[in-house]
mmCIF file of C-alpha atoms in Angstrom:
data_model
loop_
_atom_site.group_PDB
_atom_site.id
_atom_site.type_symbol
_atom_site.label_atom_id
_atom_site.label_comp_id
_atom_site.label_asym_id
_atom_site.label_seq_id
_atom_site.Cartn_x
_atom_site.Cartn_y
_atom_site.Cartn_z
ATOM 1 C CA MET A 281 19.288 58.415 -39.517
ATOM 2 C CA ASN A 282 14.950 59.265 -40.652
ATOM 3 C CA LEU A 283 12.392 60.297 -38.512
ATOM 4 C CA ARG A 284 10.502 56.843 -39.354
ATOM 5 C CA TYR A 285 13.571 55.167 -38.236
ATOM 6 C CA LYS A 286 14.069 57.102 -35.490
ATOM 7 C CA ILE A 287 10.335 56.794 -34.313
ATOM 8 C CA ASN A 288 10.751 52.559 -34.892
ATOM 9 C CA THR A 289 13.367 52.565 -33.159
ATOM 10 C CA ALA A 290 11.407 54.584 -29.949
ATOM 11 C CA ILE A 291 8.729 52.145 -30.119
ATOM 12 C CA PHE A 292 10.399 49.105 -30.414
ATOM 13 C CA LEU A 293 12.534 50.294 -26.796
ATOM 14 C CA ALA A 294 9.790 51.219 -25.689
ATOM 15 C CA ALA A 295 8.343 48.106 -25.720
ATOM 16 C CA THR A 296 10.930 46.254 -24.934
ATOM 17 C CA PHE A 297 11.870 47.821 -22.023
ATOM 18 C CA GLY A 298 8.308 48.609 -20.921
ATOM 19 C CA TYR A 299 7.004 44.714 -20.961
ATOM 20 C CA GLY A 300 10.453 43.758 -19.160
ATOM 21 C CA ILE A 301 9.632 46.599 -16.384
ATOM 22 C CA ILE A 302 5.994 45.333 -16.126
ATOM 23 C CA SER A 303 7.515 41.987 -16.083
ATOM 24 C CA LEU A 304 9.339 42.323 -12.703
ATOM 25 C CA ILE A 305 6.490 44.159 -11.373
ATOM 26 C CA HIS A 306 4.203 41.094 -11.853
ATOM 27 C CA ALA A 307 6.827 39.046 -11.133
ATOM 28 C CA TYR A 308 7.368 40.793 -7.366
ATOM 29 C CA ALA A 309 3.639 41.810 -6.860
ATOM 30 C CA ASP A 310 2.553 37.953 -8.242
ATOM 31 C CA ASN A 311 1.629 35.292 -5.175
ATOM 32 C CA GLY A 312 0.247 32.907 -7.431
ATOM 33 C CA SER A 313 2.054 29.492 -6.451
ATOM 34 C CA VAL A 314 1.286 26.691 -8.825
ATOM 35 C CA SER A 315 0.240 26.602 -12.695
ATOM 36 C CA SER A 316 -3.181 25.423 -13.159
ATOM 37 C CA LEU A 317 -2.234 24.891 -16.641
ATOM 38 C CA GLU A 318 1.335 22.814 -16.167
ATOM 39 C CA GLN A 319 -0.617 21.595 -12.962
ATOM 40 C CA ARG A 320 3.354 22.473 -11.318
ATOM 41 C CA ALA A 321 3.983 24.709 -8.018
ATOM 42 C CA LEU A 322 5.956 28.060 -10.238
ATOM 43 C CA GLY A 323 9.097 28.909 -9.060
ATOM 44 C CA GLU A 324 9.742 31.302 -5.342
ATOM 45 C CA LEU A 325 11.362 34.098 -4.796
ATOM 46 C CA PRO A 326 14.734 33.470 -3.626
ATOM 47 C CA SER A 327 15.874 34.689 -0.262
ATOM 48 C CA PHE A 328 18.752 36.649 -1.139
ATOM 49 C CA SER A 329 22.613 35.958 0.475
ATOM 50 C CA LEU A 330 26.358 36.709 -0.439
ATOM 51 C CA GLY A 331 26.459 33.334 -0.912
ATOM 52 C CA SER A 332 24.392 32.082 -2.983
ATOM 53 C CA LEU A 333 25.341 34.963 -5.243
ATOM 54 C CA ALA A 334 28.097 33.393 -5.299
ATOM 55 C CA THR A 335 27.429 30.073 -6.277
ATOM 56 C CA GLY A 336 25.454 31.532 -8.622
ATOM 57 C CA ALA A 337 22.203 29.924 -7.464
ATOM 58 C CA PHE A 338 20.254 32.274 -6.697
ATOM 59 C CA ILE A 339 20.881 33.800 -10.210
ATOM 60 C CA GLN A 340 19.392 30.116 -11.514
ATOM 61 C CA ASP A 341 16.638 30.529 -9.093
ATOM 62 C CA PHE A 342 15.345 34.080 -9.048
ATOM 63 C CA GLU A 343 15.662 33.166 -13.424
ATOM 64 C CA GLN A 344 12.795 30.079 -13.059
ATOM 65 C CA TYR A 345 10.872 32.431 -10.782
ATOM 66 C CA PHE A 346 11.351 35.147 -12.853
ATOM 67 C CA ASN A 347 10.211 32.978 -15.906
ATOM 68 C CA ASP A 348 7.136 31.480 -13.679
ATOM 69 C CA HIS A 349 5.789 34.523 -13.219
ATOM 70 C CA LEU A 350 5.966 37.075 -16.376
ATOM 71 C CA PRO A 351 2.748 38.684 -17.600
ATOM 72 C CA LEU A 352 -0.240 36.537 -20.087
ATOM 73 C CA ARG A 353 2.627 33.432 -19.185
ATOM 74 C CA THR A 354 0.023 30.601 -19.568
ATOM 75 C CA SER A 355 -1.233 32.603 -22.948
ATOM 76 C CA MET A 356 2.078 32.789 -24.333
ATOM 77 C CA ALA A 357 2.809 29.220 -23.836
ATOM 78 C CA LYS A 358 -0.927 28.422 -25.688
ATOM 79 C CA THR A 359 0.436 30.736 -28.650
ATOM 80 C CA GLY A 360 3.638 29.078 -29.059
ATOM 81 C CA ALA A 361 1.166 25.491 -29.350
ATOM 82 C CA LEU A 362 -0.489 27.443 -31.929
ATOM 83 C CA ILE A 363 2.416 28.510 -34.395
ATOM 84 C CA MET A 364 3.438 24.879 -33.993
ATOM 85 C CA THR A 365 0.009 23.944 -35.826
ATOM 86 C CA TRP A 366 1.147 26.769 -38.296
ATOM 87 C CA LYS A 367 4.306 25.060 -39.049
ATOM 88 C CA GLY A 368 2.254 21.964 -39.880
ATOM 89 C CA LEU A 369 4.402 19.754 -37.379
ATOM 90 C CA PRO A 370 0.630 17.871 -35.961
ATOM 91 C CA ASP A 371 -0.160 17.112 -39.643
ATOM 92 C CA GLU A 372 2.570 14.927 -39.740
ATOM 93 C CA GLU A 373 2.107 11.021 -38.467
ATOM 94 C CA ALA A 374 3.753 10.687 -35.477
ATOM 95 C CA ILE A 375 6.412 13.903 -33.049
ATOM 96 C CA LEU A 376 8.279 13.504 -30.015
ATOM 97 C CA VAL A 377 8.396 16.432 -27.661
ATOM 98 C CA GLN A 378 10.254 16.980 -24.871
ATOM 99 C CA GLN A 379 9.420 18.900 -21.428
ATOM 100 C CA GLY A 380 12.617 20.187 -20.076
ATOM 101 C CA GLY A 381 11.266 23.744 -19.899
ATOM 102 C CA ASP A 382 10.920 24.968 -23.048
ATOM 103 C CA ASN A 383 8.942 22.788 -25.010
ATOM 104 C CA THR A 384 10.296 21.190 -28.700
ATOM 105 C CA ALA A 385 8.572 18.995 -31.137
ATOM 106 C CA LEU A 386 10.133 17.002 -33.599
ATOM 107 C CA ARG A 387 8.958 15.160 -36.686
ATOM 108 C CA LEU A 388 9.506 10.774 -36.536
ATOM 109 C CA THR A 389 10.043 9.492 -40.226
ATOM 110 C CA GLY A 390 11.360 6.188 -41.093
ATOM 111 C CA ASP A 391 15.026 7.195 -41.445
ATOM 112 C CA ASN A 392 15.069 8.429 -37.616
ATOM 113 C CA ASP A 393 17.532 6.487 -35.167
ATOM 114 C CA MET A 394 14.823 5.815 -32.382
ATOM 115 C CA GLU A 395 17.491 4.606 -29.509
ATOM 116 C CA GLN A 396 19.532 7.908 -30.357
ATOM 117 C CA LEU A 397 16.337 10.412 -29.583
ATOM 118 C CA VAL A 398 16.301 8.523 -26.178
ATOM 119 C CA GLN A 399 19.861 8.177 -25.554
ATOM 120 C CA GLU A 400 20.325 11.864 -26.176
ATOM 121 C CA SER A 401 17.773 13.457 -23.844
ATOM 122 C CA GLN A 402 17.471 12.909 -19.969
ATOM 123 C CA ASP A 403 14.560 15.334 -20.013
ATOM 124 C CA THR A 404 9.972 13.655 -20.252
ATOM 125 C CA GLN A 405 9.516 13.100 -23.447
ATOM 126 C CA TYR A 406 5.939 12.134 -24.853
ATOM 127 C CA LEU A 407 5.632 10.662 -28.218
ATOM 128 C CA ILE A 408 2.444 11.909 -29.487
ATOM 129 C CA TYR A 409 0.825 9.077 -32.083
ATOM 130 C CA LYS A 410 -2.632 8.950 -33.239
ATOM 131 C CA GLU A 411 -4.248 11.506 -31.297
ATOM 132 C CA GLN A 412 -2.296 10.147 -28.102
ATOM 133 C CA ALA A 413 0.281 10.949 -25.818
ATOM 134 C CA TYR A 414 2.401 8.350 -23.972
ATOM 135 C CA THR A 415 5.466 9.456 -21.793
ATOM 136 C CA LEU A 416 8.642 7.561 -23.286
ATOM 137 C CA PHE A 417 10.017 4.937 -20.300
ATOM 138 C CA LYS A 418 13.441 4.926 -19.641
ATOM 139 C CA TYR A 419 14.963 1.937 -17.538
ATOM 140 C CA SER A 420 17.026 2.639 -14.441
ATOM 141 C CA ASN A 421 18.523 -1.057 -13.031
ATOM 142 C CA ALA A 422 19.376 1.101 -10.186
ATOM 143 C CA ALA A 423 16.041 2.632 -9.492
ATOM 144 C CA ALA A 424 14.679 -0.500 -10.387
ATOM 145 C CA GLU A 425 16.816 -2.199 -7.873
ATOM 146 C CA LEU A 426 16.288 -0.275 -4.920
ATOM 147 C CA TYR A 427 12.634 -0.255 -5.464
ATOM 148 C CA ALA A 428 12.976 -3.805 -4.578
ATOM 149 C CA GLU A 429 15.610 -3.445 -2.319
ATOM 150 C CA THR A 430 12.994 -1.139 0.265
ATOM 151 C CA LEU A 431 9.933 -3.287 -0.226
ATOM 152 C CA ASN A 432 12.001 -6.049 0.862
ATOM 153 C CA ARG A 433 13.120 -4.172 4.008
ATOM 154 C CA PHE A 434 10.026 -2.931 4.462
ATOM 155 C CA ARG A 435 8.823 -6.856 4.938
ATOM 156 C CA SER A 436 11.318 -7.223 7.121
ATOM 157 C CA GLU A 437 9.986 -4.807 9.814
ATOM 158 C CA VAL A 438 6.615 -4.866 9.240
ATOM 159 C CA ASP A 439 4.637 -8.519 11.575
ATOM 160 C CA SER A 440 5.235 -11.440 9.087
ATOM 161 C CA ALA A 441 1.281 -11.558 10.373
ATOM 162 C CA ALA A 442 0.299 -9.184 7.661
ATOM 163 C CA ARG A 443 -0.025 -10.221 4.334
ATOM 164 C CA VAL A 444 2.447 -7.936 1.801
ATOM 165 C CA TYR A 445 1.760 -7.229 -1.448
ATOM 166 C CA SER A 446 3.431 -5.648 -4.407
ATOM 167 C CA MET A 447 1.304 -4.160 -7.840
ATOM 168 C CA LEU A 448 3.386 -2.113 -10.497
ATOM 169 C CA VAL A 449 1.564 -0.944 -13.501
ATOM 170 C CA PRO A 450 2.364 0.089 -17.251
ATOM 171 C CA THR A 451 1.874 2.936 -18.582
ATOM 172 C CA SER A 452 0.535 3.408 -22.479
ATOM 173 C CA SER A 453 4.253 3.591 -24.086
ATOM 174 C CA GLU A 454 4.328 0.076 -23.211
ATOM 175 C CA PHE A 455 1.601 -0.607 -25.659
ATOM 176 C CA ILE A 456 2.527 1.454 -29.086
ATOM 177 C CA ASP A 457 0.381 -0.325 -31.160
ATOM 178 C CA HIS A 458 3.894 0.778 -33.988
ATOM 179 C CA ASP A 459 6.481 -1.142 -34.718
ATOM 180 C CA HIS A 460 9.254 1.739 -34.949
ATOM 181 C CA TYR A 461 8.043 3.885 -32.386
ATOM 182 C CA SER A 462 7.337 1.018 -29.746
ATOM 183 C CA GLN A 463 11.347 1.708 -29.993
ATOM 184 C CA LEU A 464 11.699 5.109 -28.571
ATOM 185 C CA SER A 465 10.306 2.936 -24.575
ATOM 186 C CA ASP A 466 12.420 0.817 -22.532
ATOM 187 C CA SER A 467 10.720 -2.540 -22.494
ATOM 188 C CA GLN A 468 8.207 -2.277 -19.033
ATOM 189 C CA LYS A 469 8.075 -5.814 -19.363
ATOM 190 C CA GLU A 470 11.426 -6.355 -18.574
ATOM 191 C CA ALA A 471 11.565 -4.065 -15.626
ATOM 192 C CA LEU A 472 9.118 -4.421 -13.900
ATOM 193 C CA GLY A 473 10.489 -8.234 -14.711
ATOM 194 C CA HIS A 474 13.616 -7.431 -12.538
ATOM 195 C CA ILE A 475 12.419 -5.851 -10.131
ATOM 196 C CA ASN A 476 9.544 -9.090 -9.211
ATOM 197 C CA GLU A 477 12.890 -11.182 -9.000
ATOM 198 C CA LEU A 478 14.463 -9.276 -6.378
ATOM 199 C CA LEU A 479 11.761 -9.516 -4.669
ATOM 200 C CA SER A 480 11.240 -11.425 -0.957
ATOM 201 C CA SER A 481 9.030 -14.849 -0.575
ATOM 202 C CA GLY A 482 7.261 -12.834 1.904
ATOM 203 C CA ILE A 483 5.945 -10.436 -0.765
ATOM 204 C CA GLN A 484 3.162 -11.683 -2.990
ATOM 205 C CA GLN A 485 3.147 -9.748 -6.557
ATOM 206 C CA ILE A 486 0.040 -9.434 -8.122
ATOM 207 C CA ASP A 487 0.167 -9.330 -12.156
ATOM 208 C CA ALA A 488 -1.694 -6.229 -13.184
ATOM 209 C CA TYR A 489 1.011 -6.381 -16.468
ATOM 210 C CA SER A 490 -0.804 -9.665 -17.873
ATOM 211 C CA ALA A 491 -4.238 -7.762 -17.136
ATOM 212 C CA LEU A 492 -3.901 -4.595 -18.763
ATOM 213 C CA ASP A 493 -1.598 -6.794 -21.605
ATOM 214 C CA GLN A 494 -4.891 -8.834 -22.120
ATOM 215 C CA HIS A 495 -7.384 -5.617 -22.853
ATOM 216 C CA LYS A 496 -4.763 -2.989 -24.650
ATOM 217 C CA GLU A 497 -7.487 -3.369 -27.317
ATOM 218 C CA GLU A 498 -9.820 -1.358 -25.095
ATOM 219 C CA ASP A 499 -9.634 2.276 -23.531
ATOM 220 C CA ILE A 500 -7.547 1.077 -20.354
ATOM 221 C CA TYR A 501 -5.531 4.437 -20.292
ATOM 222 C CA PHE A 502 -5.928 7.952 -21.170
ATOM 223 C CA ARG A 503 -4.645 9.545 -24.709
ATOM 224 C CA THR A 504 -4.379 13.349 -23.154
ATOM 225 C CA ASP A 505 -3.261 11.759 -19.416
ATOM 226 C CA HIS A 506 -0.539 9.996 -17.868
ATOM 227 C CA HIS A 507 -3.144 7.489 -15.896
ATOM 228 C CA TRP A 508 -5.297 4.598 -16.585
ATOM 229 C CA THR A 509 -8.322 4.831 -16.768
ATOM 230 C CA ALA A 510 -11.170 3.322 -13.956
ATOM 231 C CA LEU A 511 -11.701 0.271 -16.783
ATOM 232 C CA GLY A 512 -8.184 -0.263 -16.771
ATOM 233 C CA ALA A 513 -7.984 0.178 -13.287
ATOM 234 C CA TYR A 514 -10.739 -2.445 -12.800
ATOM 235 C CA TYR A 515 -8.560 -5.057 -15.026
ATOM 236 C CA ALA A 516 -6.005 -5.479 -12.518
ATOM 237 C CA TYR A 517 -8.349 -4.940 -9.177
ATOM 238 C CA SER A 518 -9.612 -7.846 -10.540
ATOM 239 C CA GLU A 519 -6.181 -10.005 -10.871
ATOM 240 C CA PHE A 520 -5.893 -8.780 -7.477
ATOM 241 C CA MET A 521 -9.556 -10.064 -5.654
ATOM 242 C CA LYS A 522 -8.190 -13.592 -8.390
ATOM 243 C CA THR A 523 -4.479 -13.567 -6.305
ATOM 244 C CA VAL A 524 -6.099 -13.523 -2.441
ATOM 245 C CA GLY A 525 -8.767 -15.623 -3.557
ATOM 246 C CA GLU A 526 -11.514 -13.442 -4.134
ATOM 247 C CA GLU A 527 -14.292 -12.992 -6.852
ATOM 248 C CA ALA A 528 -14.093 -8.998 -8.254
ATOM 249 C CA VAL A 529 -17.072 -6.934 -8.077
ATOM 250 C CA PRO A 530 -19.126 -7.457 -11.526
ATOM 251 C CA LEU A 531 -19.004 -3.816 -12.955
ATOM 252 C CA SER A 532 -22.079 -4.182 -13.660
ATOM 253 C CA THR A 533 -22.996 -3.579 -10.087
ATOM 254 C CA PHE A 534 -21.260 0.017 -9.780
ATOM 255 C CA ALA A 535 -23.430 3.195 -10.795
ATOM 256 C CA GLN A 536 -21.378 4.621 -14.153
ATOM 257 C CA GLY A 537 -21.035 7.857 -15.035
ATOM 258 C CA GLU A 538 -18.887 10.025 -17.454
ATOM 259 C CA ILE A 539 -16.939 13.957 -17.364
ATOM 260 C CA ASP A 540 -16.733 14.810 -20.568
ATOM 261 C CA ASP A 541 -13.348 17.303 -22.334
ATOM 262 C CA PHE A 542 -11.133 15.956 -20.945
ATOM 263 C CA LEU A 543 -7.276 17.438 -20.980
ATOM 264 C CA GLY A 544 -4.667 15.555 -19.296
ATOM 265 C CA SER A 545 -1.331 15.781 -17.865
ATOM 266 C CA SER A 546 -0.221 14.673 -21.290
ATOM 267 C CA TYR A 547 -1.701 17.651 -22.820
ATOM 268 C CA LYS A 548 -0.950 19.920 -20.417
ATOM 269 C CA ALA A 549 3.047 19.280 -20.466
ATOM 270 C CA THR A 550 3.164 19.180 -24.437
ATOM 271 C CA LEU A 551 -0.018 21.996 -25.363
ATOM 272 C CA SER A 552 -0.089 19.620 -28.363
ATOM 273 C CA TYR A 553 -3.083 20.821 -30.636
ATOM 274 C CA LYS A 554 -3.898 17.009 -31.567
ATOM 275 C CA LEU A 555 -4.818 16.124 -27.754
ATOM 276 C CA LYS A 556 -7.001 19.676 -27.241
ATOM 277 C CA SER A 557 -8.605 18.667 -30.678
ATOM 278 C CA HIS A 558 -9.489 15.200 -29.225
ATOM 279 C CA PRO A 559 -9.766 15.202 -25.496
ATOM 280 C CA ASP A 560 -10.588 12.233 -23.083
ATOM 281 C CA VAL A 561 -14.395 11.448 -21.780
ATOM 282 C CA ILE A 562 -13.273 9.900 -17.836
ATOM 283 C CA THR A 563 -15.480 6.759 -17.399
ATOM 284 C CA TYR A 564 -16.054 6.095 -13.428
ATOM 285 C CA TYR A 565 -17.623 3.963 -11.268
ATOM 286 C CA GLN A 566 -19.332 4.512 -7.807
ATOM 287 C CA PRO A 567 -19.254 1.795 -5.381
ATOM 288 C CA ALA A 568 -23.007 0.820 -4.624
ATOM 289 C CA ASP A 569 -22.171 -0.308 -0.583
ATOM 290 C CA SER A 570 -22.351 2.387 2.149
ATOM 291 C CA TYR A 571 -18.682 3.944 3.748
ATOM 292 C CA SER A 572 -17.048 6.685 5.152
ATOM 293 C CA TYR A 573 -14.493 8.422 3.418
ATOM 294 C CA THR A 574 -12.244 11.187 5.338
ATOM 295 C CA ARG A 575 -8.801 12.612 3.596
ATOM 296 C CA TYR A 576 -6.101 14.535 5.489
ATOM 297 C CA TYR A 577 -4.289 17.182 4.153
ATOM 298 C CA THR A 578 0.149 17.739 5.074
ATOM 299 C CA ASN A 579 -1.490 20.851 7.505
ATOM 300 C CA GLY A 580 -3.474 18.053 9.568
ATOM 301 C CA LYS A 581 -7.319 19.313 7.931
ATOM 302 C CA LYS A 582 -9.347 16.302 7.403
ATOM 303 C CA VAL A 583 -12.570 16.537 4.920
ATOM 304 C CA GLU A 584 -15.247 14.481 4.622
ATOM 305 C CA GLY A 585 -16.227 12.885 1.083
ATOM 306 C CA LYS A 586 -16.893 10.162 -1.075
ATOM 307 C CA VAL A 587 -14.324 8.036 -2.338
ATOM 308 C CA VAL A 588 -15.703 8.817 -6.506
ATOM 309 C CA ASP A 589 -17.314 12.264 -6.748
ATOM 310 C CA PRO A 590 -16.956 14.504 -10.246
ATOM 311 C CA SER A 591 -17.814 17.547 -8.066
ATOM 312 C CA TYR A 592 -14.341 16.874 -6.974
ATOM 313 C CA ALA A 593 -12.677 16.987 -11.065
ATOM 314 C CA LYS A 594 -12.281 21.008 -11.392
ATOM 315 C CA GLU A 595 -9.450 22.152 -13.340
ATOM 316 C CA ASP A 596 -7.637 24.147 -11.348
ATOM 317 C CA ILE A 597 -6.392 20.653 -9.838
ATOM 318 C CA GLY A 598 -7.343 18.100 -12.736
ATOM 319 C CA LEU A 599 -10.642 16.029 -13.750
ATOM 320 C CA TYR A 600 -8.856 13.153 -12.790
ATOM 321 C CA SER A 601 -9.260 14.328 -9.402
ATOM 322 C CA VAL A 602 -12.644 12.553 -9.406
ATOM 323 C CA PHE A 603 -11.212 9.664 -8.303
ATOM 324 C CA LEU A 604 -10.671 10.404 -4.345
ATOM 325 C CA GLY A 605 -10.874 13.870 -4.899
ATOM 326 C CA GLY A 606 -6.948 14.339 -5.752
ATOM 327 C CA ASP A 607 -3.780 13.463 -4.168
ATOM 328 C CA PHE A 608 -3.475 13.699 -0.251
ATOM 329 C CA PRO A 609 -0.858 12.001 2.316
ATOM 330 C CA TRP A 610 -3.324 9.911 3.695
ATOM 331 C CA GLY A 611 -7.026 8.945 3.867
ATOM 332 C CA GLU A 612 -9.110 6.709 5.553
ATOM 333 C CA ILE A 613 -12.288 4.571 3.814
ATOM 334 C CA HIS A 614 -14.228 2.735 6.744
ATOM 335 C CA THR A 615 -16.824 0.118 5.274
ATOM 336 C CA GLY A 616 -20.106 -1.833 6.673
ATOM 337 C CA GLN A 617 -17.769 -5.046 6.248
ATOM 338 C CA ASP A 618 -17.741 -7.139 8.943
ATOM 339 C CA ASN A 619 -15.153 -8.934 7.800
ATOM 340 C CA GLY A 620 -11.478 -8.544 10.299
ATOM 341 C CA LYS A 621 -9.670 -6.915 7.094
ATOM 342 C CA SER A 622 -7.444 -3.830 7.323
ATOM 343 C CA ILE A 623 -5.918 -2.695 4.068
ATOM 344 C CA VAL A 624 -3.096 -0.116 3.695
ATOM 345 C CA VAL A 625 -2.008 0.567 0.171
ATOM 346 C CA ILE A 626 1.191 2.830 -0.052
ATOM 347 C CA LYS A 627 0.389 4.281 -3.754
ATOM 348 C CA ASP A 628 1.268 7.338 -5.919
ATOM 349 C CA SER A 629 -2.081 8.533 -8.014
ATOM 350 C CA TYR A 630 -2.003 5.040 -10.245
ATOM 351 C CA ALA A 631 -4.237 4.063 -7.129
ATOM 352 C CA ASN A 632 -7.007 7.039 -6.778
ATOM 353 C CA ALA A 633 -8.459 5.438 -9.506
ATOM 354 C CA PHE A 634 -7.906 1.515 -7.589
ATOM 355 C CA ILE A 635 -8.885 2.032 -4.585
ATOM 356 C CA PRO A 636 -12.276 2.418 -4.279
ATOM 357 C CA TYR A 637 -12.912 -0.424 -5.996
ATOM 358 C CA LEU A 638 -11.573 -2.226 -2.782
ATOM 359 C CA ILE A 639 -14.869 -0.861 -0.248
ATOM 360 C CA PRO A 640 -16.758 -4.374 -0.908
ATOM 361 C CA HIS A 641 -13.771 -6.989 0.329
ATOM 362 C CA PHE A 642 -12.159 -4.515 3.481
ATOM 363 C CA GLU A 643 -13.579 -3.644 6.659
ATOM 364 C CA SER A 644 -10.897 -1.046 6.575
ATOM 365 C CA ILE A 645 -8.984 0.691 3.985
ATOM 366 C CA TYR A 646 -6.418 3.375 3.980
ATOM 367 C CA TYR A 647 -3.607 4.893 1.938
ATOM 368 C CA ILE A 648 -0.528 6.906 2.252
ATOM 369 C CA ASP A 649 1.035 8.573 -0.584
ATOM 370 C CA PRO A 650 4.410 8.815 0.450
ATOM 371 C CA ARG A 651 4.789 11.887 -1.533
ATOM 372 C CA PHE A 652 3.125 13.994 1.078
ATOM 373 C CA TYR A 653 3.233 11.801 4.260
ATOM 374 C CA LYS A 654 5.280 12.468 6.803
ATOM 375 C CA GLY A 655 4.943 9.223 9.309
ATOM 376 C CA SER A 656 6.122 6.336 10.057
ATOM 377 C CA LEU A 657 4.946 3.780 7.850
ATOM 378 C CA THR A 658 5.912 0.687 10.128
ATOM 379 C CA ALA A 659 3.956 2.050 13.304
ATOM 380 C CA PHE A 660 0.968 3.183 11.283
ATOM 381 C CA ILE A 661 0.355 -0.200 9.732
ATOM 382 C CA GLU A 662 1.044 -1.215 13.530
ATOM 383 C CA VAL A 663 -1.156 1.027 15.123
ATOM 384 C CA HIS A 664 -4.235 0.561 12.172
ATOM 385 C CA HIS A 665 -4.243 -3.250 13.007
ATOM 386 C CA ALA A 666 -3.256 -4.142 9.251
ATOM 387 C CA THR A 667 -4.109 -7.245 8.065
ATOM 388 C CA ASP A 668 -2.961 -6.554 4.638
ATOM 389 C CA VAL A 669 -0.987 -3.903 2.547
ATOM 390 C CA LEU A 670 -0.301 -3.039 -1.133
ATOM 391 C CA PHE A 671 2.080 -1.390 -2.865
ATOM 392 C CA LEU A 672 0.512 -0.284 -6.058
ATOM 393 C CA ASN A 673 3.094 2.225 -8.355
ATOM 394 C CA ASN A 674 3.326 2.298 -11.476
ATOM 395 C CA SER A 675 6.502 1.814 -14.061
ATOM 396 C CA THR A 676 8.496 5.077 -13.077
ATOM 397 C CA VAL A 677 9.630 3.191 -9.755
ATOM 398 C CA ALA A 678 12.184 1.594 -13.027
ATOM 399 C CA ARG A 679 12.844 4.444 -13.913
ATOM 400 C CA THR A 680 13.759 7.486 -10.854
ATOM 401 C CA LYS A 681 14.537 6.763 -7.452
ATOM 402 C CA GLY A 682 12.681 9.082 -6.291
ATOM 403 C CA ILE A 683 9.346 6.706 -4.581
ATOM 404 C CA ALA A 684 11.719 4.064 -3.675
ATOM 405 C CA GLU A 685 14.100 6.963 -1.485
ATOM 406 C CA LEU A 686 10.636 8.537 -0.129
ATOM 407 C CA ILE A 687 9.418 5.114 1.311
ATOM 408 C CA ASP A 688 12.580 4.838 3.095
ATOM 409 C CA GLN A 689 12.768 8.075 4.855
ATOM 410 C CA LEU A 690 9.500 6.372 5.969
ATOM 411 C CA LEU A 691 10.356 3.479 7.569
#
């Protein structure tokens, strides 16, 4: 064995074991709990027990914790995305990115079996086409039916005098402008239609789908994020007001502003350089009417602010936080209206861009996010004397049972 070989071997082993030791030290010392790049909670150091060791749960949880707290993890993820550009993948017309712990990308061609590509994976999949990311939709009949059952149960348990509405919002993948690639997603129109068929007659349906479909050529969804834009939310708001028999306030009456260089959740999930090279612009509309807004944290802390404020748009929590300041267990808005109308919006984050438009129409506006709220929905409705209740959720409710189960636990 020559000297050069020994030296190379020694350097390789030193680098490998050195990085491993540094990683272990960093993993134990690092107390970061959230990845600002991925906008998700990082794995926590698991508690050791003989039982968890015997079942393998401890090893699995520790592996997740270790992977989440590697030194330079964020930099390495970005470098990996850059290497994909050297392989030529982002130069293809479209690619399919699968998010299941590790990102993988597949070139899409006319020879792909689109149905098989979706059926073979249970992970979240993104289609990146024409510098836009689409979160693919896979229908679950069980999830759709559970959501309808949960809303019907709510309707039966609240005061019959309260008006209850359901707004189901399609995501951008419903409007993929390519016959071949659109086959990657199940029909959201049919999925949402099935939920509507099962809803009680005591729940009035808001046809956000048709409102968005009529404007699908406009910028109603972000290209690098899974949310709709404030413009898309405005069209849904207009449909809501038409359904309740009121006129929507013209968009021109709101003060308009813009936030440049928005790279949203879809970019952070895929780290696609196609998306990075074409960031979004967030256009926001601030209501002219007077109001007070208070949002409540999980620890009970309350903070007053504005419903639309560009100062909320920070990288660590996401620029979409310009609307309502982000996601909170609940919040309340009191306006200058004197009409005795009070609405509670039970919502996901799509409603954040929607709720500010309600200020000219209600005396009080409350929102509840079932992902964080711990109280009773029916008690909340009663205590706050709600005249109206709006369930506003995107089509995820017809894909997974999560939101329905959370709402059910609050009844």
